[in-house]
Amino acid sequence: MTIDIKGRHILSAADLEPNELRAVLDAAIAAKKAWAAGDRGDQPLAGKQVALLFEKPSLRTRVSFEVGLKRLGAAPLYMSPQEVGLGKRESVEDVAKVISRYVDAIVCRTFAHANLEELARHGSVPIVNALCDAEHPCQAYADLQTILEHRGSLEGQRMVYVGDGNNVAASLCLAGARAGVSVTVACPKGYEMPDWVIARSTEIATAGATFAHSHDPSAAVEGADVLYTDVWASMGQEAEAAERKKAFAGFRIDSALLARAKDDAIVLHCLPAHYDEEIEHAVAHGPRSAIWDQAENRLHAQQALLRFILS
Ligand code: CP
Ligand code: NVA
């Protein structure tokens, strides 16, 4: 399928239309197979420079973007949380105007979604959201790739996200809606998805995808195809960790909960994981876990995305 998303900002998981999303996922799967077969490709981004501007720690996102860009022939330039001080050492507007003069794209991990919007408004190169407090679109694209590989399709799949209605959950709902995946968020009262995510997911839903909340994880996971969880306290919420630990007791993916899903259901977690909290170690490392493929797919999904955006 031919798509034209050259120069597109990816600030939200909803920023790819259904056909564009599917083309990125198909390209990611094809490139992953080709790489495994020894085909090293044609370095389509040779000569490009991409800034990786990170205001929070990272393992997967940083490494997968750096490796992916190098495989495509581009040069990644990583800037750590100590270096740039978006809106502190220098205004976001000035950072956007300056970095745009050096690089071909900016991949940014920040706190406020507004920082990404400002980078996009004032810069002249594509901005890719590498996680902010509202969303984590690149994660969601890798998650959908993993579901497609393991379950054979996206349309009609039923995913239950057990835990906090956070940035990862928001992007899953939005990308899921675009791809025809129905999502139920099973969370304690007070930790639901924000209204804008529900409204936008409902507005863009295709192929009969639905969105629901539940406060009963056991009932929600009945017959599910995919179980997903993430940390109870995200980066920046460390002060709430103890309170959240109490609120989320019972919202944990363990063997008993998994047994209520379909026999061939898979388990996903964006990582990093807290094994005494949101997921049992035996489940994350067991036969139904697709978590390690999911982590690998960050590389392939992002590579496919960057290739479309930059070449
Ligand atoms: N899943 C994810 O984004 O991991 P990192 O925070 O390590 O990049
Ligand atoms: N919700 C988590 C995801 C980490 C990849 C956070 O924002 O810390």
Coordinates of C-alpha atoms and ligand atoms in Angstrom, one line a residue:
M1 CA 0.0 0.0 0.0
T2 CA 1.4 3.5 -0.9
I3 CA 1.0 6.2 1.7
D4 CA 2.4 9.7 1.9
I5 CA 3.3 10.7 5.4
K6 CA 6.5 12.5 4.6
G7 CA 7.1 15.3 7.1
R8 CA 4.2 14.2 9.4
H9 CA 4.4 15.0 13.1
I10 CA 3.5 12.0 15.3
L11 CA 2.4 13.6 18.5
S12 CA -0.5 11.2 19.1
A13 CA -1.1 7.6 18.3
A14 CA -4.2 8.9 16.3
D15 CA -1.9 10.9 13.9
L16 CA -1.8 7.9 11.5
E17 CA -5.0 7.1 9.6
P18 CA -6.1 3.4 9.5
N19 CA -4.5 2.8 6.1
E20 CA -1.3 4.7 7.1
L21 CA -1.0 2.7 10.3
R22 CA -1.5 -0.6 8.6
A23 CA 1.1 0.3 6.0
V24 CA 3.6 1.2 8.7
L25 CA 2.9 -2.1 10.5
D26 CA 3.2 -4.2 7.4
A27 CA 6.5 -2.5 6.5
A28 CA 7.7 -3.1 10.0
I29 CA 6.9 -6.8 9.8
A30 CA 8.4 -7.1 6.3
A31 CA 11.6 -5.3 7.3
K32 CA 11.9 -7.4 10.4
K33 CA 11.7 -10.6 8.3
A34 CA 14.2 -9.3 5.8
W35 CA 16.7 -8.3 8.5
A36 CA 16.4 -11.8 10.1
A37 CA 17.1 -13.3 6.7
G38 CA 20.3 -11.3 6.4
D39 CA 19.1 -8.5 4.1
R40 CA 20.7 -5.4 5.4
G41 CA 18.7 -3.0 3.2
D42 CA 19.6 0.1 1.3
Q43 CA 20.2 2.8 4.0
P44 CA 17.3 5.0 2.8
L45 CA 18.1 7.7 5.4
A46 CA 21.8 8.0 4.6
G47 CA 23.0 11.6 5.4
K48 CA 20.0 12.4 7.7
Q49 CA 20.5 13.6 11.3
V50 CA 17.9 13.0 14.0
A51 CA 17.9 14.6 17.4
L52 CA 16.7 12.4 20.4
L53 CA 15.8 14.9 23.0
F54 CA 15.0 13.1 26.3
E55 CA 13.7 14.7 29.5
K56 CA 13.1 11.3 31.2
P57 CA 15.1 8.1 31.5
S58 CA 14.8 5.4 28.9
L59 CA 16.2 2.0 27.9
R60 CA 14.0 0.7 25.0
T61 CA 13.0 4.0 23.4
R62 CA 16.5 5.4 23.3
V63 CA 18.3 2.2 22.2
S64 CA 15.7 1.2 19.6
F65 CA 15.6 4.7 18.0
E66 CA 19.4 4.8 18.0
V67 CA 19.9 1.4 16.5
G68 CA 17.0 1.8 14.1
L69 CA 18.3 5.1 12.8
K70 CA 21.8 3.6 12.3
R71 CA 20.3 0.7 10.4
L72 CA 18.6 3.1 8.1
G73 CA 21.8 5.0 7.6
A74 CA 20.9 8.1 9.7
A75 CA 22.9 9.6 12.5
P76 CA 21.1 9.8 15.9
L77 CA 22.1 12.7 18.3
Y78 CA 21.1 11.8 21.9
M79 CA 20.5 14.6 24.4
S80 CA 20.0 13.5 28.0
P81 CA 17.6 14.9 30.6
Q82 CA 20.5 17.0 32.1
E83 CA 21.4 18.8 28.9
V84 CA 18.6 20.7 27.2
G85 CA 16.2 21.9 29.9
L86 CA 13.2 22.4 27.6
G87 CA 11.4 25.6 28.8
K88 CA 13.9 26.0 31.6
R89 CA 17.4 26.7 30.3
E90 CA 15.8 27.9 27.1
S91 CA 12.3 28.3 25.7
V92 CA 10.7 25.5 23.8
E93 CA 10.2 27.9 20.9
D94 CA 14.0 28.7 20.7
V95 CA 15.0 25.1 21.1
A96 CA 12.7 24.2 18.2
K97 CA 14.0 26.9 15.9
V98 CA 17.6 26.1 16.7
I99 CA 17.6 22.3 16.4
S100 CA 15.5 22.5 13.2
R101 CA 18.5 24.2 11.6
Y102 CA 20.7 21.2 12.4
V103 CA 18.6 18.0 12.1
D104 CA 16.0 16.4 9.9
A105 CA 13.6 15.3 12.7
I106 CA 13.3 15.5 16.5
V107 CA 12.3 12.5 18.6
C108 CA 11.3 13.9 22.0
R109 CA 10.5 12.4 25.4
T110 CA 9.1 15.0 27.7
F111 CA 6.6 15.7 30.5
A112 CA 4.0 18.1 29.0
H113 CA 2.3 17.2 25.7
A114 CA 2.2 21.0 25.1
N115 CA 6.0 20.9 24.7
L116 CA 5.6 18.6 21.7
E117 CA 3.0 20.8 20.2
E118 CA 5.2 23.8 20.7
L119 CA 8.2 22.1 19.1
A120 CA 5.9 21.2 16.1
R121 CA 4.6 24.8 15.9
H122 CA 8.0 26.5 16.0
G123 CA 10.3 24.0 14.4
S124 CA 10.5 23.1 10.7
V125 CA 11.1 19.4 11.0
P126 CA 8.9 16.4 11.9
I127 CA 8.4 15.8 15.7
V128 CA 8.0 12.3 17.0
N129 CA 6.5 11.8 20.5
A130 CA 8.8 9.3 22.3
L131 CA 6.5 9.5 25.4
C132 CA 4.9 12.4 27.3
D133 CA 2.5 12.5 30.2
A134 CA -0.4 12.1 27.8
E135 CA 0.7 9.5 25.3
H136 CA 3.3 7.0 24.0
P137 CA 2.4 6.5 20.3
C138 CA 5.6 4.6 19.3
Q139 CA 4.9 2.1 22.0
A140 CA 1.3 1.6 20.7
Y141 CA 2.5 1.0 17.2
A142 CA 5.0 -1.7 18.3
D143 CA 2.2 -3.2 20.5
L144 CA -0.1 -3.5 17.5
Q145 CA 2.7 -5.0 15.4
T146 CA 3.1 -7.6 18.2
I147 CA -0.7 -8.4 18.3
L148 CA -0.7 -8.7 14.5
E149 CA 2.2 -11.1 14.5
H150 CA 0.9 -13.2 17.4
R151 CA -2.9 -13.2 16.7
G152 CA -2.8 -12.9 12.9
S153 CA -5.2 -9.9 12.7
L154 CA -6.1 -6.7 14.5
E155 CA -9.7 -6.1 13.5
G156 CA -12.0 -7.7 16.1
Q157 CA -9.3 -8.4 18.6
R158 CA -10.3 -7.7 22.2
M159 CA -7.7 -6.3 24.5
V160 CA -8.0 -5.7 28.2
Y161 CA -5.6 -3.2 29.7
V162 CA -5.4 -3.8 33.5
G163 CA -4.1 -0.9 35.5
D164 CA -3.6 2.8 35.4
G165 CA -5.4 4.9 32.7
N166 CA -2.0 6.5 31.7
N167 CA -0.1 7.6 28.7
V168 CA 0.5 4.0 27.4
A169 CA -3.2 3.2 27.8
A170 CA -4.2 6.3 26.0
S171 CA -2.1 5.6 23.0
L172 CA -3.3 2.0 23.0
C173 CA -7.0 3.1 23.0
L174 CA -6.3 5.6 20.1
A175 CA -4.2 3.3 18.0
G176 CA -6.5 0.4 18.8
A177 CA -9.5 2.4 17.6
R178 CA -7.7 3.2 14.3
A179 CA -6.9 -0.5 13.8
G180 CA -10.3 -2.0 14.8
V181 CA -9.0 -3.4 18.2
S182 CA -11.6 -3.1 21.0
V183 CA -10.1 -2.0 24.3
T184 CA -11.4 -2.3 27.8
V185 CA -9.5 -0.4 30.5
A186 CA -9.9 -2.2 33.9
C187 CA -8.8 0.2 36.6
P188 CA -9.6 1.3 40.1
K189 CA -12.1 4.1 40.5
G190 CA -10.4 7.5 40.0
Y191 CA -7.7 6.1 37.6
E192 CA -9.8 6.0 34.4
M193 CA -8.9 7.2 31.0
P194 CA -9.3 11.0 30.6
D195 CA -12.5 12.1 28.8
W196 CA -10.6 13.3 25.7
V197 CA -9.2 9.8 25.1
I198 CA -12.6 8.3 25.3
A199 CA -14.1 10.9 23.0
R200 CA -11.3 10.7 20.4
S201 CA -11.2 6.9 20.5
T202 CA -14.9 6.8 20.0
E203 CA -14.8 9.4 17.2
I204 CA -12.1 7.6 15.2
A205 CA -13.0 3.9 15.9
T206 CA -13.1 1.7 12.8
A207 CA -14.2 -1.8 12.0
G208 CA -16.6 -1.9 15.0
A209 CA -13.9 -1.2 17.6
T210 CA -15.3 -0.3 21.0
F211 CA -14.0 1.3 24.1
A212 CA -15.1 0.4 27.7
H213 CA -14.1 0.9 31.3
S214 CA -14.4 -1.7 34.0
H215 CA -13.6 -1.7 37.7
D216 CA -13.6 -5.5 37.8
P217 CA -10.5 -7.0 36.2
S218 CA -11.7 -10.7 36.6
A219 CA -14.9 -10.0 34.7
A220 CA -13.2 -7.8 32.1
V221 CA -10.6 -10.3 31.0
E222 CA -13.1 -13.1 30.4
G223 CA -12.5 -14.3 26.8
A224 CA -9.9 -11.5 26.0
D225 CA -7.4 -12.0 23.2
V226 CA -4.7 -9.7 24.7
L227 CA -4.0 -8.7 28.3
Y228 CA -1.8 -5.6 28.8
T229 CA -0.5 -3.8 31.8
D230 CA 2.0 -1.0 32.8
V231 CA 3.4 0.4 36.0
W232 CA 1.0 1.8 38.6
A233 CA 3.1 5.0 39.0
S234 CA 4.6 6.5 35.9
M235 CA 7.7 8.6 35.7
G236 CA 7.0 11.9 37.5
Q237 CA 4.4 10.3 39.8
E238 CA 7.0 8.8 42.2
A239 CA 5.5 10.8 45.2
E240 CA 2.1 8.9 44.6
A241 CA 3.7 5.5 44.5
A242 CA 2.6 4.3 48.0
E243 CA -1.0 5.6 47.6
R244 CA -1.2 4.0 44.2
K245 CA 0.1 0.7 45.5
K246 CA -2.9 0.6 47.8
A247 CA -5.4 1.7 45.1
F248 CA -4.2 -0.8 42.5
A249 CA -4.1 -3.9 44.7
G250 CA -6.0 -6.5 42.8
F251 CA -5.3 -4.9 39.4
R252 CA -2.5 -7.2 38.6
I253 CA -1.9 -9.7 35.8
D254 CA -1.1 -13.0 37.5
S255 CA -1.7 -16.6 36.5
A256 CA -5.2 -16.7 37.9
L257 CA -6.3 -13.6 35.9
L258 CA -4.6 -15.0 32.7
A259 CA -6.5 -18.2 33.1
R260 CA -9.8 -16.3 32.6
A261 CA -8.7 -15.0 29.2
K262 CA -8.8 -17.1 26.0
D263 CA -6.6 -20.2 26.1
D264 CA -4.3 -18.6 23.5
A265 CA -4.4 -15.0 24.8
I266 CA -1.1 -13.2 24.9
V267 CA 0.3 -10.9 27.6
L268 CA 1.9 -7.6 26.9
H269 CA 3.7 -5.0 29.1
C270 CA 5.6 -2.0 27.7
L271 CA 8.3 -2.4 30.4
P272 CA 10.0 -1.5 32.7
A273 CA 8.0 -3.9 35.0
H274 CA 7.5 -4.0 38.7
Y275 CA 7.1 -7.7 39.5
D276 CA 5.8 -7.2 43.0
E277 CA 3.1 -4.9 41.6
E278 CA 1.3 -4.9 38.2
I279 CA 2.5 -8.3 36.8
E280 CA 3.7 -11.6 38.1
H281 CA 7.2 -12.6 37.1
A282 CA 6.1 -16.1 36.0
V283 CA 3.5 -14.6 33.6
A284 CA 5.9 -12.0 32.1
H285 CA 8.5 -14.7 31.6
G286 CA 6.0 -17.5 30.8
P287 CA 4.8 -19.1 27.6
R288 CA 1.9 -16.7 27.0
S289 CA 4.1 -13.6 27.3
A290 CA 4.8 -11.7 24.0
I291 CA 6.6 -9.0 26.0
W292 CA 10.1 -9.7 24.6
D293 CA 8.8 -9.6 21.0
Q294 CA 7.0 -6.5 21.9
A295 CA 10.2 -4.8 23.2
E296 CA 12.0 -5.9 20.0
N297 CA 9.2 -4.5 17.8
R298 CA 9.9 -1.0 19.1
L299 CA 12.9 -1.2 16.8
H300 CA 10.9 -2.4 13.7
A301 CA 7.8 -0.2 14.1
Q302 CA 9.8 2.9 14.7
Q303 CA 12.2 2.2 11.8
A304 CA 9.2 1.8 9.5
L305 CA 7.7 5.0 10.8
L306 CA 10.9 7.0 10.4
R307 CA 11.4 5.6 6.9
F308 CA 8.0 6.9 5.8
I309 CA 8.3 10.2 7.5
L310 CA 11.8 11.0 6.3
S311 CA 12.2 9.5 2.9
Ligands
CP1 N1 8.6 1.0 27.1 C1 9.5 2.1 27.1 O1 9.2 3.2 26.5 O2 10.6 1.9 27.7 P1 11.7 2.9 28.1 O3 11.1 3.9 29.1 O4 12.9 2.2 28.7 O5 12.1 3.6 26.8
NVA2 N1 3.6 4.8 31.9 C1 5.1 4.6 32.0 C2 5.6 4.1 30.7 C3 7.1 3.9 30.7 C4 7.5 3.4 29.4 C5 5.7 6.0 32.3 O1 5.3 7.0 31.8 O2 6.6 6.0 33.2

